[in-house]
Amino acid sequence: NAGVTQTPKFQVLKTGQSMTLQCAQDMNHEYMSWYRQDPGMGLRLIHYSVGAGITDQGEVPNGYNVSRSTTEDFPLRLLSAAPSQTSVYFCASRPSSLNTGELFFGEGSRLTVL
Amino acid sequence: AQSVTQLDSQVPVFEEAPVELRCNYSSSVSVYLFWYVQYPNQGLQLLLKYLSGSTLVKGINGFEAEFNKSQTSFHLRKPSVHISDTAEYFCAVRNPYSGAGSYQLTFGKGTKLSVIP
């Protein structure tokens, strides 16, 4: 089972460049989300989606866009990268019916913005 | 709104010694509580959870946690740690009254456990 797959694993950008972090899951999970992890800050929710065509903002949405055209994919877009977006990004998913708090995480994408 | 405080950012401990990682939460309503573990260069995985019932919860890899409502705490313990327990541990909280489809988890800032040989 592939689970939650994130690509790329590593990326270096220059300030102002754009890019998309890809997230795909093969578990038919309705709920998907993006977190960023920074030293001493824990995980902070960027955006989430409860199903295809439905997205909503989390705690730190500024500078990021998302869309959800299929159940499987939930890409995160940086339109104009800034050094403050240097971070490790995690995609996580779960079934909507799962009431127990378990999120299934990808292995992360490490982004550096110069 | 709910919040989670992990009191120690780093905890070094010798192999085979006991360890306790502390977590306190703040919420005006009942909560569900979780501990997640992140091994180096990996994503997070669920270690254990408290939803209701017995306040002592057992998880994977010999870890356990105790829910204490009066002290609003959910400390993680292991009686004897192994080198392979070196990881970062995150406490998380969820409002159980939010819908199953849309609830969010609020994470603490993490505690790095380093097991010394």
mmCIF file of N, CA and C in Angstrom, chain A residues 102, chain B residues 35-37 39 45-49 57-65 76-78 85 89:
data_model
loop_
_atom_site.group_PDB
_atom_site.id
_atom_site.type_symbol
_atom_site.label_atom_id
_atom_site.label_comp_id
_atom_site.label_asym_id
_atom_site.label_seq_id
_atom_site.Cartn_x
_atom_site.Cartn_y
_atom_site.Cartn_z
ATOM 1 N N GLU A 102 -7.131 9.629 14.175
ATOM 2 C CA GLU A 102 -5.929 9.153 13.502
ATOM 3 C C GLU A 102 -5.798 9.771 12.122
ATOM 4 N N TRP B 35 -1.316 11.143 21.298
ATOM 5 C CA TRP B 35 0.119 11.288 21.160
ATOM 6 C C TRP B 35 0.531 10.689 19.819
ATOM 7 N N TYR B 36 1.318 11.496 19.085
ATOM 8 C CA TYR B 36 1.888 11.047 17.829
ATOM 9 C C TYR B 36 3.408 10.997 17.980
ATOM 10 N N VAL B 37 4.052 10.122 17.192
ATOM 11 C CA VAL B 37 5.508 10.018 17.187
ATOM 12 C C VAL B 37 6.024 10.259 15.772
ATOM 13 N N TYR B 39 9.539 9.698 13.813
ATOM 14 C CA TYR B 39 10.928 9.239 13.738
ATOM 15 C C TYR B 39 11.670 10.101 12.722
ATOM 16 N N GLN B 45 3.040 9.313 13.124
ATOM 17 C CA GLN B 45 2.141 8.168 13.254
ATOM 18 C C GLN B 45 1.543 8.157 14.653
ATOM 19 N N LEU B 46 0.316 7.658 14.736
ATOM 20 C CA LEU B 46 -0.397 7.660 16.000
ATOM 21 C C LEU B 46 0.231 6.670 16.973
ATOM 22 N N LEU B 47 0.492 7.135 18.196
ATOM 23 C CA LEU B 47 1.067 6.307 19.247
ATOM 24 C C LEU B 47 -0.027 5.757 20.160
ATOM 25 N N LEU B 48 -0.940 6.640 20.574
ATOM 26 C CA LEU B 48 -2.074 6.236 21.400
ATOM 27 C C LEU B 48 -3.082 7.365 21.441
ATOM 28 N N LYS B 49 -4.285 7.032 21.968
ATOM 29 C CA LYS B 49 -5.340 8.026 22.024
ATOM 30 C C LYS B 49 -6.223 7.791 23.243
ATOM 31 N N VAL B 57 -4.183 4.781 29.221
ATOM 32 C CA VAL B 57 -4.273 4.325 27.840
ATOM 33 C C VAL B 57 -2.936 3.708 27.428
ATOM 34 N N LYS B 58 -3.001 2.550 26.841
ATOM 35 C CA LYS B 58 -1.778 1.896 26.369
ATOM 36 C C LYS B 58 -1.670 2.031 24.857
ATOM 37 N N GLY B 59 -0.433 2.262 24.399
ATOM 38 C CA GLY B 59 -0.212 2.426 22.972
ATOM 39 C C GLY B 59 0.798 1.441 22.449
ATOM 40 N N ILE B 60 1.361 1.787 21.305
ATOM 41 C CA ILE B 60 2.340 0.902 20.688
ATOM 42 C C ILE B 60 3.710 1.096 21.325
ATOM 43 N N ASN B 61 4.567 0.110 21.128
ATOM 44 C CA ASN B 61 5.964 0.180 21.565
ATOM 45 C C ASN B 61 6.131 0.370 23.073
ATOM 46 N N GLY B 62 5.166 -0.089 23.874
ATOM 47 C CA GLY B 62 5.297 -0.047 25.321
ATOM 48 C C GLY B 62 4.986 1.286 25.969
ATOM 49 N N PHE B 63 4.507 2.257 25.213
ATOM 50 C CA PHE B 63 4.144 3.556 25.775
ATOM 51 C C PHE B 63 2.741 3.518 26.366
ATOM 52 N N GLU B 64 2.527 4.351 27.372
ATOM 53 C CA GLU B 64 1.216 4.537 27.946
ATOM 54 C C GLU B 64 1.061 5.991 28.362
ATOM 55 N N ALA B 65 -0.182 6.424 28.513
ATOM 56 C CA ALA B 65 -0.453 7.790 28.923
ATOM 57 C C ALA B 65 -1.632 7.782 29.878
ATOM 58 N N LEU B 76 2.817 11.256 28.812
ATOM 59 C CA LEU B 76 3.230 10.012 28.152
ATOM 60 C C LEU B 76 4.376 9.390 28.950
ATOM 61 N N ARG B 77 4.316 8.074 29.147
ATOM 62 C CA ARG B 77 5.334 7.406 29.948
ATOM 63 C C ARG B 77 5.794 6.110 29.291
ATOM 64 N N LYS B 78 7.031 5.751 29.587
ATOM 65 C CA LYS B 78 7.529 4.429 29.224
ATOM 66 C C LYS B 78 8.498 4.001 30.318
ATOM 67 N N ASP B 85 13.608 4.447 20.457
ATOM 68 C CA ASP B 85 12.566 5.399 20.858
ATOM 69 C C ASP B 85 12.977 6.842 20.588
ATOM 70 N N TYR B 89 7.988 13.663 19.765
ATOM 71 C CA TYR B 89 6.657 13.242 20.198
ATOM 72 C C TYR B 89 5.755 14.463 20.296
#
